[in-house]
Coordinates of N, CA and C in Angstrom, one line a residue:
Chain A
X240 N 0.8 -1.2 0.0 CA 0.0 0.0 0.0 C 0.8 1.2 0.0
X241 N 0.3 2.3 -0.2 CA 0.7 3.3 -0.5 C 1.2 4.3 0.9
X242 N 2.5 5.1 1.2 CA 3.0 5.8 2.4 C 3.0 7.1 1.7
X243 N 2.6 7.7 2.6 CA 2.3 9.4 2.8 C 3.6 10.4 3.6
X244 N 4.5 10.8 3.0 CA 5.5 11.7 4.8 C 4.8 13.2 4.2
X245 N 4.4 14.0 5.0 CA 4.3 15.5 5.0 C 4.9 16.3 5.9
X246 N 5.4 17.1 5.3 CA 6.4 18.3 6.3 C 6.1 19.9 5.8
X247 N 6.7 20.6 6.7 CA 6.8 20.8 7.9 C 4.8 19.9 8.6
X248 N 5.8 20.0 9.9 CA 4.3 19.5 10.5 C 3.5 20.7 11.0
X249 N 4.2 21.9 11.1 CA 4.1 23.2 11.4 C 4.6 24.2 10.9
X250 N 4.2 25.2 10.7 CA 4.2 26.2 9.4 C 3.7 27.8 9.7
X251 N 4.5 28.5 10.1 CA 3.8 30.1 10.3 C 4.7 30.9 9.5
X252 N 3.6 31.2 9.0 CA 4.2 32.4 7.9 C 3.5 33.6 7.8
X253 N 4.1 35.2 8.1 CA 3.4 36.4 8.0 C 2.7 36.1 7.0
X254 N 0.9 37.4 7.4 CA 0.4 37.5 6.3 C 0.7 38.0 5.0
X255 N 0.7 37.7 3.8 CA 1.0 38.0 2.7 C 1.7 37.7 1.9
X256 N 2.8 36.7 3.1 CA 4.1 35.9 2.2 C 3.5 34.2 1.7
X257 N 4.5 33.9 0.8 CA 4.1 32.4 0.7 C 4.3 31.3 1.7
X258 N 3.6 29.6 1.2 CA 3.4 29.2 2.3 C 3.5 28.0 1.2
X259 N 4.6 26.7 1.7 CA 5.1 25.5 0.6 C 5.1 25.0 1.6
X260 N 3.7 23.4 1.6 CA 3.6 22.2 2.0 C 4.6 21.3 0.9
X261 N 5.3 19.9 1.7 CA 5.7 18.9 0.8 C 5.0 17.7 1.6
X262 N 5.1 17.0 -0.1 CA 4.5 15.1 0.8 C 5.8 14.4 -0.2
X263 N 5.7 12.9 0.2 CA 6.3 12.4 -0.7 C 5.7 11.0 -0.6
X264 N 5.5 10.4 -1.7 CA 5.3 8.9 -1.7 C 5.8 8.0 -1.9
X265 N 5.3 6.6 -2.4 CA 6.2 5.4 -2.0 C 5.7 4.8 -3.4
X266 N 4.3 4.9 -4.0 CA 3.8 3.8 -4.7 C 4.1 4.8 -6.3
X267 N 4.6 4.4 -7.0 CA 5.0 4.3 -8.2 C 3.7 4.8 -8.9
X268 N 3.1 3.7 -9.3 CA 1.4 3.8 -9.7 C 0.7 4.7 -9.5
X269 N 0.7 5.3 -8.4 CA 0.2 6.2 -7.9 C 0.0 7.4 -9.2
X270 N -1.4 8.0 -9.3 CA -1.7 9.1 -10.4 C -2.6 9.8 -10.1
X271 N -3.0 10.0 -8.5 CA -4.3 11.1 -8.5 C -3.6 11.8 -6.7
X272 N -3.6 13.0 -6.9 CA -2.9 13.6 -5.6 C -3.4 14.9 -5.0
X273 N -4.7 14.8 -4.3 CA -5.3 15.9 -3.8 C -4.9 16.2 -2.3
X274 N -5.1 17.9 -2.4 CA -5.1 18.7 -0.7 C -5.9 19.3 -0.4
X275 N -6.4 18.4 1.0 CA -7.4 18.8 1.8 C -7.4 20.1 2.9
X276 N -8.3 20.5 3.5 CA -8.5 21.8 4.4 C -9.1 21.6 5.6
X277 N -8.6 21.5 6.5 CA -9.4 20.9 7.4 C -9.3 22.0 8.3
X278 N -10.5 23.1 8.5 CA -10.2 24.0 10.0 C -11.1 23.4 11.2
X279 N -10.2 23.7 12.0 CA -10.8 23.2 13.7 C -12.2 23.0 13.9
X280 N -12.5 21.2 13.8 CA -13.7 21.1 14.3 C -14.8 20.8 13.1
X281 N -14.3 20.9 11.9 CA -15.0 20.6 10.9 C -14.5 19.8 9.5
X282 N -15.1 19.6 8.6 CA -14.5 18.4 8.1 C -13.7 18.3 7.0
X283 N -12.9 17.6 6.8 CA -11.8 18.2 5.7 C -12.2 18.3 4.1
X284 N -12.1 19.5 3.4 CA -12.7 19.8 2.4 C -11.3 19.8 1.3
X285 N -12.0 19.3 0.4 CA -10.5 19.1 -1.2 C -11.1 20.6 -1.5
X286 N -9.5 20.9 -1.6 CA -9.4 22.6 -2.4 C -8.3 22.5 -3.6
X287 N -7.8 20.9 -4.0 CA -7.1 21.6 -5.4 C -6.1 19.9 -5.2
X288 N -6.7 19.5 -6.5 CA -5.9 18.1 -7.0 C -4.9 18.1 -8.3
X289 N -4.3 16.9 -8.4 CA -3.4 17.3 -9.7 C -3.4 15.2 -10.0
X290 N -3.0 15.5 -11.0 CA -3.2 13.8 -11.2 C -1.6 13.6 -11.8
X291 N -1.6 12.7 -12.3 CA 0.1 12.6 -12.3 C 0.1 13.1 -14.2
X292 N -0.3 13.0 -15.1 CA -0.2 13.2 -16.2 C 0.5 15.0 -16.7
X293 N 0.1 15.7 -15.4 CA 0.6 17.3 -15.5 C 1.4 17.5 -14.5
X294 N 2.5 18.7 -14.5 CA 3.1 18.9 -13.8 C 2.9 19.5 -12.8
X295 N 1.8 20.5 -13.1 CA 1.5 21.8 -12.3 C 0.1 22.0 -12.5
X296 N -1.1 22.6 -11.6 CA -2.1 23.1 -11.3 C -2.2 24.5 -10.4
X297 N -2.7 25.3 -10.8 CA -3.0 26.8 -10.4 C -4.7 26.7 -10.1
X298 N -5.2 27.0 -8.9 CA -6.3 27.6 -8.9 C -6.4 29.1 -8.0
X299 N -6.4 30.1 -8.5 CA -6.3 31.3 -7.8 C -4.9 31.3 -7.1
X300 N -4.8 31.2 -5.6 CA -3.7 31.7 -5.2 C -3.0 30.8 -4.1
X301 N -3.6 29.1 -5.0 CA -3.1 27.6 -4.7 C -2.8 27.0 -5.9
X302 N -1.7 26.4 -5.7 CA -1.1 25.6 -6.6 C -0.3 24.5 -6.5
X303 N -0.6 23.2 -7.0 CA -0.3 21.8 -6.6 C 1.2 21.4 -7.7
X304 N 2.4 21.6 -7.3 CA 3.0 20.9 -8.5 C 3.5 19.4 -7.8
X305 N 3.8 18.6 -9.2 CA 4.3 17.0 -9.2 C 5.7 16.9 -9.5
X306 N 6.3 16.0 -8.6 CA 7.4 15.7 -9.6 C 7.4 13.7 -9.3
X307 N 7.0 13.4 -10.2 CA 6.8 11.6 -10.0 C 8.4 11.2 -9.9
X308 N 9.5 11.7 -10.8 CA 10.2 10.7 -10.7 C 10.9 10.6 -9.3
X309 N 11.0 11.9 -9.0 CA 11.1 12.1 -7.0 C 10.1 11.5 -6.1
X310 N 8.9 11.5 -6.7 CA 7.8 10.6 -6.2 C 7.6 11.8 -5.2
X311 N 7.5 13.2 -5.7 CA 7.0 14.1 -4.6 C 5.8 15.1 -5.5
X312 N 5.3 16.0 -3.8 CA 4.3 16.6 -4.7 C 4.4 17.6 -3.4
X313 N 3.6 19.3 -3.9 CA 3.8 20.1 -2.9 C 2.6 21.2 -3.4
X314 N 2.4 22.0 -2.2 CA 1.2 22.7 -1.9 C 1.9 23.8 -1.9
X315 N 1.5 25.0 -2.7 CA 2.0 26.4 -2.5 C 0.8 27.6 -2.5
X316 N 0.6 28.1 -1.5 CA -0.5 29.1 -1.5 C 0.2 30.5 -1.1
X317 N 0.4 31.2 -2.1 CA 0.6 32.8 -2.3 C -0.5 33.6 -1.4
X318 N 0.6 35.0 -1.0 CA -0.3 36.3 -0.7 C -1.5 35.8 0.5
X319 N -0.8 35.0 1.5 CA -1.5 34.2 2.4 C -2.1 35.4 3.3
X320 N -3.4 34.5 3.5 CA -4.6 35.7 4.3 C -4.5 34.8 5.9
X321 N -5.6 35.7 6.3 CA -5.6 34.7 8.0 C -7.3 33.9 8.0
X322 N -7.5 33.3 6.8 CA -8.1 32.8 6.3 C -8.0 31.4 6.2
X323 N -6.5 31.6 5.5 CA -5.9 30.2 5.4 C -5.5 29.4 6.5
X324 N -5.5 30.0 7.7 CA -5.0 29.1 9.0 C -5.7 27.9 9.1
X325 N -5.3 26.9 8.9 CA -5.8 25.7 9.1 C -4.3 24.6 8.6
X326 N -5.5 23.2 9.5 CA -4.9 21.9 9.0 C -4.7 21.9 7.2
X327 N -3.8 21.4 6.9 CA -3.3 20.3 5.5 C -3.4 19.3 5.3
X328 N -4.0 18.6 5.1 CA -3.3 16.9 4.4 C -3.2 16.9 2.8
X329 N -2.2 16.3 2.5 CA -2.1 15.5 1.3 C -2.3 14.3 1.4
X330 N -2.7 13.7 0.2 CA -2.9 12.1 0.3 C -2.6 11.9 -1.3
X331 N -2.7 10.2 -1.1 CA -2.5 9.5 -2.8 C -3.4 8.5 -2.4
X332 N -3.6 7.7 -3.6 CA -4.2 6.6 -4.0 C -3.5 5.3 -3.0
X333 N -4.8 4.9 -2.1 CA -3.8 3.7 -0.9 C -3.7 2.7 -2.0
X334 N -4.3 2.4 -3.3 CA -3.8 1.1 -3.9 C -3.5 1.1 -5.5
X335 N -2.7 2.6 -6.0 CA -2.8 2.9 -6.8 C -3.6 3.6 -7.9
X336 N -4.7 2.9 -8.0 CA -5.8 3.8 -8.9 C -6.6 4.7 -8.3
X337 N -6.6 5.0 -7.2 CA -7.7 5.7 -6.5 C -9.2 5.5 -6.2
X338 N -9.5 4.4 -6.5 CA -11.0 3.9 -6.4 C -11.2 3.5 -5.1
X339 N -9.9 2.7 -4.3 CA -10.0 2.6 -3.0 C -9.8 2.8 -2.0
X340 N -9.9 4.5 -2.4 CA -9.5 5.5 -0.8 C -8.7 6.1 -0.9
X341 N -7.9 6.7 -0.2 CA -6.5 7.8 -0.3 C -6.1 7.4 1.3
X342 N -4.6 7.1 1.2 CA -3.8 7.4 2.3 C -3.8 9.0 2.5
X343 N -3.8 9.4 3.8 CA -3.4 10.5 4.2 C -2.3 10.8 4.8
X344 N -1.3 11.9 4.2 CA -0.4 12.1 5.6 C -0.6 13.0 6.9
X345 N 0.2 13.1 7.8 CA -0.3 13.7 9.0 C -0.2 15.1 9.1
X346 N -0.2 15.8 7.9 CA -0.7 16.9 8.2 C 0.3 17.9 8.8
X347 N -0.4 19.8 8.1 CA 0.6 20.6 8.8 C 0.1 21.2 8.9
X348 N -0.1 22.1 10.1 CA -0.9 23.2 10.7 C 0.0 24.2 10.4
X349 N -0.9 24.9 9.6 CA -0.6 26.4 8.4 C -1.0 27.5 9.8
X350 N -0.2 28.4 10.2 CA -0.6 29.4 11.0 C 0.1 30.7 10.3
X351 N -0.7 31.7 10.0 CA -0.5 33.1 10.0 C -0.6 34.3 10.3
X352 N 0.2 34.2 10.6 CA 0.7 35.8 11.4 C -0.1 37.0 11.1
X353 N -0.9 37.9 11.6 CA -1.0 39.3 11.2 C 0.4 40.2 11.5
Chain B
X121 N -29.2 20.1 2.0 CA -28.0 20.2 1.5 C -27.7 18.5 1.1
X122 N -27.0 18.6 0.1 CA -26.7 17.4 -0.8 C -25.3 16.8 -0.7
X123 N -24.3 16.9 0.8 CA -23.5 16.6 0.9 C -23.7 15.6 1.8
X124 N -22.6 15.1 2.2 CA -22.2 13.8 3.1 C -22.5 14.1 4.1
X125 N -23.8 13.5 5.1 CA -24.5 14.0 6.5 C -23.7 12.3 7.2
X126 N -23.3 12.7 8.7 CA -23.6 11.9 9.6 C -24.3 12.3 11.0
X127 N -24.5 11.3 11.6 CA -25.1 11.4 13.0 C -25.0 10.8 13.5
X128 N -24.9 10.8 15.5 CA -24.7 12.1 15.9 C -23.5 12.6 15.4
X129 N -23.6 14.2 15.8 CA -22.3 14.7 15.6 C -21.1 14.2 16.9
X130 N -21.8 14.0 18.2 CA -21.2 14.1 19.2 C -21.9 12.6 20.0
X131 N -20.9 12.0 20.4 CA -21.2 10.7 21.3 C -20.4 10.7 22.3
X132 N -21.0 10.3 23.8 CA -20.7 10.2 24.8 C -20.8 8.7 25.5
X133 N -20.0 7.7 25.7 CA -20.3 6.5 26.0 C -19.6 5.9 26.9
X134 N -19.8 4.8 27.8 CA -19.0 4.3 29.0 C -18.2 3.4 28.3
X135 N -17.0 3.0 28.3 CA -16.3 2.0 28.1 C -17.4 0.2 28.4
X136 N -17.2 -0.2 27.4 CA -18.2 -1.2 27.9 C -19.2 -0.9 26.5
X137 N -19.9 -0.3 26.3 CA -21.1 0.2 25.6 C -21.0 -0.1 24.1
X138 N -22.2 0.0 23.7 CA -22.3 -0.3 22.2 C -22.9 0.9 21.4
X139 N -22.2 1.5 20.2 CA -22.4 2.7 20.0 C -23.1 2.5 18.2
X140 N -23.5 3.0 18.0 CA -23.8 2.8 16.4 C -23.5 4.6 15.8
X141 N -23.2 4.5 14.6 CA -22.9 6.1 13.7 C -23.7 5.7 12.4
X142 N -24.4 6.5 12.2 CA -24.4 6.8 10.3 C -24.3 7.5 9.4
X143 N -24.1 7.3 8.3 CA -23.5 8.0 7.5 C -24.4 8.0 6.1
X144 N -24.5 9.2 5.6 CA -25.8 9.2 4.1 C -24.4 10.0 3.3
X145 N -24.1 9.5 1.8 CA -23.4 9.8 1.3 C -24.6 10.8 0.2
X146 N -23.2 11.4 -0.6 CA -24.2 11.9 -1.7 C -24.9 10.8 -2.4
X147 N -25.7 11.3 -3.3 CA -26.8 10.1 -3.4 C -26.1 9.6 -4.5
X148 N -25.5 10.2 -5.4 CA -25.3 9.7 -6.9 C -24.3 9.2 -6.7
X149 N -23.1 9.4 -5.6 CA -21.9 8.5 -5.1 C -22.0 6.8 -4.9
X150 N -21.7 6.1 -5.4 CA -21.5 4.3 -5.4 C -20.4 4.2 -4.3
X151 N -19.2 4.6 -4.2 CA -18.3 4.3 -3.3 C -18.6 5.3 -1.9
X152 N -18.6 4.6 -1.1 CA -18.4 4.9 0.5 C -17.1 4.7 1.7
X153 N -16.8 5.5 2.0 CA -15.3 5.1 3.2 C -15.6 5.1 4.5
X154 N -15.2 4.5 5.6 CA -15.3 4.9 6.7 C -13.6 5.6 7.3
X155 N -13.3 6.6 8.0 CA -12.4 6.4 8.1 C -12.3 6.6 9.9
X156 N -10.9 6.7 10.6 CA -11.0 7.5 11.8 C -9.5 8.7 12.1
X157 N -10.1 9.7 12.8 CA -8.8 11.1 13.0 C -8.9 10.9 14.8
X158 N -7.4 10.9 15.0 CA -7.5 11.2 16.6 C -6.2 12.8 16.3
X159 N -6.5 13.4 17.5 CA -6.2 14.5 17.2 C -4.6 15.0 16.7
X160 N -4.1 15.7 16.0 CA -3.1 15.4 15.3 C -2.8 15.0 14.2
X161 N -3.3 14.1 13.8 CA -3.1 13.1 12.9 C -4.0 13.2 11.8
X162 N -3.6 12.3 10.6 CA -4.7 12.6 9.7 C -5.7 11.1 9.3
X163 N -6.2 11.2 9.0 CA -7.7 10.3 8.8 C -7.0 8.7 8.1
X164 N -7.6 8.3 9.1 CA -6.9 6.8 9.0 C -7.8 5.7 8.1
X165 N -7.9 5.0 7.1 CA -8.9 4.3 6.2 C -9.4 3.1 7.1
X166 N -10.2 2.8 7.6 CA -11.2 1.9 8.0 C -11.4 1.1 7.4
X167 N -12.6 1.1 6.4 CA -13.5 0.3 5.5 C -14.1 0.9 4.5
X168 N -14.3 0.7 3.1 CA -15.2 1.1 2.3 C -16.2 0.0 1.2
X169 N -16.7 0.3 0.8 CA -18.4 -0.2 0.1 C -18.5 0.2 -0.9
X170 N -18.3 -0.6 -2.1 CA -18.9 -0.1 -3.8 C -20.1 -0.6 -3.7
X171 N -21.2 0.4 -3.6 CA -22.4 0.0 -3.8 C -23.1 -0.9 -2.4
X172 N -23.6 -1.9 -2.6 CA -23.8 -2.4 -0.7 C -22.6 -3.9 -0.3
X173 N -21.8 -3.7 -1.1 CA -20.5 -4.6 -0.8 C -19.4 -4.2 -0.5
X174 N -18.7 -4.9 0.5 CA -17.8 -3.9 2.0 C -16.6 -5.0 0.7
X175 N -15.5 -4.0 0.7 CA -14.5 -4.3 -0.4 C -13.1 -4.7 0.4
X176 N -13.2 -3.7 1.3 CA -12.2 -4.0 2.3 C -12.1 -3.5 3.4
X177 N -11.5 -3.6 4.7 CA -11.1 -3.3 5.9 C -9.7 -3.5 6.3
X178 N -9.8 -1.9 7.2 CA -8.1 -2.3 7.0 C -7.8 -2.7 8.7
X179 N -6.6 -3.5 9.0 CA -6.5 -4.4 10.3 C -6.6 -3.5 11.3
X180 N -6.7 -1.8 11.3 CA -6.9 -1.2 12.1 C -8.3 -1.8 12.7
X181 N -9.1 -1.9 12.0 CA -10.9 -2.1 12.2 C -10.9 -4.1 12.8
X182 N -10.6 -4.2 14.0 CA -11.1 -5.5 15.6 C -12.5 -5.8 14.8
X183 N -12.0 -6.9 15.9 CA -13.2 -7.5 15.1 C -14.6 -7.0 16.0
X184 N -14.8 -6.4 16.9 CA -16.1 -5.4 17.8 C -15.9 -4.5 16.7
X185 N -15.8 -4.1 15.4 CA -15.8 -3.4 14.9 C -16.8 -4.0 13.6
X186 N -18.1 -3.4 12.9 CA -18.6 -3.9 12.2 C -19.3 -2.1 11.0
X187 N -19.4 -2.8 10.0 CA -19.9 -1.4 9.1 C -20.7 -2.6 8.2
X188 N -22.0 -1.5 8.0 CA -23.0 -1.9 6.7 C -23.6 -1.1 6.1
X189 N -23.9 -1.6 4.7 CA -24.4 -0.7 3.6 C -25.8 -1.3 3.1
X190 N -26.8 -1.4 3.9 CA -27.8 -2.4 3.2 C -28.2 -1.1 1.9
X191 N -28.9 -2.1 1.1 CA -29.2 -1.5 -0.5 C -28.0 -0.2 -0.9
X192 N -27.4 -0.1 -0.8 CA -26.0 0.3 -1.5 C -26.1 2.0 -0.9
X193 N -27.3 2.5 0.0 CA -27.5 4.2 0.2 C -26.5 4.0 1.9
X194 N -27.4 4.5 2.6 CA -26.9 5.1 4.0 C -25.7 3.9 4.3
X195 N -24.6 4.0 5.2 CA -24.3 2.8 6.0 C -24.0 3.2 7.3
X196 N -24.3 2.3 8.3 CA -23.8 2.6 9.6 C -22.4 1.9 9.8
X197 N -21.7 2.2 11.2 CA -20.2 1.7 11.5 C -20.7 1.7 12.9
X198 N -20.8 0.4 13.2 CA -21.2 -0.3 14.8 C -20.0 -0.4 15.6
X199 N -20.1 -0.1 17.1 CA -18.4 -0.3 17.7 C -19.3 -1.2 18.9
X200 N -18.7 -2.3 19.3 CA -19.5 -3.2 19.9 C -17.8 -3.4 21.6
X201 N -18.2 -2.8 22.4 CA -17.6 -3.3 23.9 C -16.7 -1.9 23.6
X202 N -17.4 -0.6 23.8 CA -16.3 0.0 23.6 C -14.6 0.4 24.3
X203 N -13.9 0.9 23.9 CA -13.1 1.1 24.8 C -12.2 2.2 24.8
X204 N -11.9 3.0 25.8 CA -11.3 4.2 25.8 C -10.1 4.6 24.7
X205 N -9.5 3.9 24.0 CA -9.2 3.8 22.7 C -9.7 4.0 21.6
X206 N -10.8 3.9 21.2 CA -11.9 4.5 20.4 C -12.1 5.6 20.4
X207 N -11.7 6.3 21.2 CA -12.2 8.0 21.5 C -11.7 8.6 20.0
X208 N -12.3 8.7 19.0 CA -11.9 9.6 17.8 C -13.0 10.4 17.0
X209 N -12.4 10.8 16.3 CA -13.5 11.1 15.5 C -13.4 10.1 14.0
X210 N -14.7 9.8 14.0 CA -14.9 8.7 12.8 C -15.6 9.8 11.7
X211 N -14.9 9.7 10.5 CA -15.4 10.2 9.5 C -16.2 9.3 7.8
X212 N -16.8 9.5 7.6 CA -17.5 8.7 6.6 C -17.3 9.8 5.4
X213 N -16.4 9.6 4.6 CA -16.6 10.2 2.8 C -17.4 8.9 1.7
X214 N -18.1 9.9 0.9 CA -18.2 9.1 -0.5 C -17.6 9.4 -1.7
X215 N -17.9 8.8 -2.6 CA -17.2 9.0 -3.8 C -17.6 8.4 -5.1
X216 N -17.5 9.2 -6.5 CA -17.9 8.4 -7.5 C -16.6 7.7 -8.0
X217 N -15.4 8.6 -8.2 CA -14.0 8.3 -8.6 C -13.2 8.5 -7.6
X218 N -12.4 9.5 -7.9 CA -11.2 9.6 -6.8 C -11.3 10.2 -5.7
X219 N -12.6 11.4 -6.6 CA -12.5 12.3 -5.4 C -13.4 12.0 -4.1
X220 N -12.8 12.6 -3.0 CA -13.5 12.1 -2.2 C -13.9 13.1 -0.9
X221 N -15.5 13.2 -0.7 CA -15.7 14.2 -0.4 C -16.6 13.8 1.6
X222 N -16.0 14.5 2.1 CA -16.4 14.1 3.9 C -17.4 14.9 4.2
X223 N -18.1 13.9 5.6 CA -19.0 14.2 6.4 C -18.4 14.9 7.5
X224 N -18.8 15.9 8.2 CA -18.7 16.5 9.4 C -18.1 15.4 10.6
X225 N -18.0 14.1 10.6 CA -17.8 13.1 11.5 C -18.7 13.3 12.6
X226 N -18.4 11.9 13.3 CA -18.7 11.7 14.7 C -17.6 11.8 15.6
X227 N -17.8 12.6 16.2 CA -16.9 12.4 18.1 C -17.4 11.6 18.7
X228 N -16.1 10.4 18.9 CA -16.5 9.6 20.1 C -16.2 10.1 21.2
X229 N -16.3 10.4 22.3 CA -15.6 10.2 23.4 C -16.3 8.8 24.7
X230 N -15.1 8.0 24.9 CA -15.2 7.2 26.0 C -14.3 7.1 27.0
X231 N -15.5 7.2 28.4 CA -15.4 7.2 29.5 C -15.2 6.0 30.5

């Protein structure tokens, strides 16, 4: 099955500067790689996937890039508000294709600064 | 609202006790997950369901541990002799492909 590492496990960054989550995996196969949002107390919501076929995904002022043959992948969110304070997970496919769940890694609590 | 409901939100139970959760996925979703988060950490896979057949469990989930999907819609996740170790929150996502979209969970806490 598929291993998840994510770092920092902790993360403060002033408002307005950038903010780079990393995960890395294990399974090869692996082709579908979403990041979840989880703030305190509520449930974790996907804000921005990337599949393995592209390198890079942009939505507004999140962006998921790949690199498979490092078998890594990372979360970059620009021009950070105090909005964004929350949990992270990344995850992959626990058995390659994605039909049967996502491993999660443990996550990094994004804090920013006013 | 047409997203992934569970209930309760919040469970209170004596070690010992038998607790039941359920979970109503989106409706047009076939695949179902159970998972569990203890604080810290991120959502650990349980069990999931294509349609009303349980595909797999992972050896986290004892055997006091049971999940069902009768006619392929809602399923419950039964915890039978609970025990202060269970204290998590259990989350239920569904899904048509990859993506996968969560319920609010249940908080266990046991006493």
């Amino acid at each position: 099955g598929e291993n998840v590492e994510q770092h920092p496990s902790t993360l403060s960054v002033q408002e307005g500067d950038s903010a780079v989550i990393k995960c890395t995996y294990s399974d090869s196969a692996s082709n579908y790689f979403p990041w979840y949002k989880q703030e305190l107390g509520k449930r974790p919501q996907l804000i921005i996937d990337i599949r393995s076929n592209v390198g890079e995904k942009k939505d507004q002022r999140i962006a998921v890039t790949l690199n498979k043959t490092a078998k890594h992948f990372s979360l970059h969110i620009t021009e950070t508000q105090p909005e964004d304070s929350a949990v992270y997970f990344c995850a992959a496919p626990r058995l390659g294709g994605g039909a049967d769940g996502l491993t999660f890694g443990k996550g990094t609590h994004l804090i920013i600064q006013p | 609202d047409t997203g992934v409901s569970q209930d309760p939100r919040h469970k209170i139970t004596k070690r010992g006790q038998n607790v039941t959760f359920r979970c109503d996925p989106i409706s047009e979703h076939n695949r179902l997950y159970w998972y569990r988060q203890t604080l810290g950490q991120g959502p650990e896979f349980l069990t999931y369901f294509q349609n009303e057949a349980q595909l797999e469990k992972s050896r986290l989930l004892s055997d006091r541990f049971s999940a069902e999907r009768p006619k392929g819609s809602f399923s419950t996740l039964e915890i039978q002799r609970t025990e202060q170790g269970d204290s998590a929150m259990y989350l239920c996502a569904s899904s048509s492909r990859e993506k996968l979209f969560f319920g609010s969970g249940t908080q266990l806490s046991v006493l």
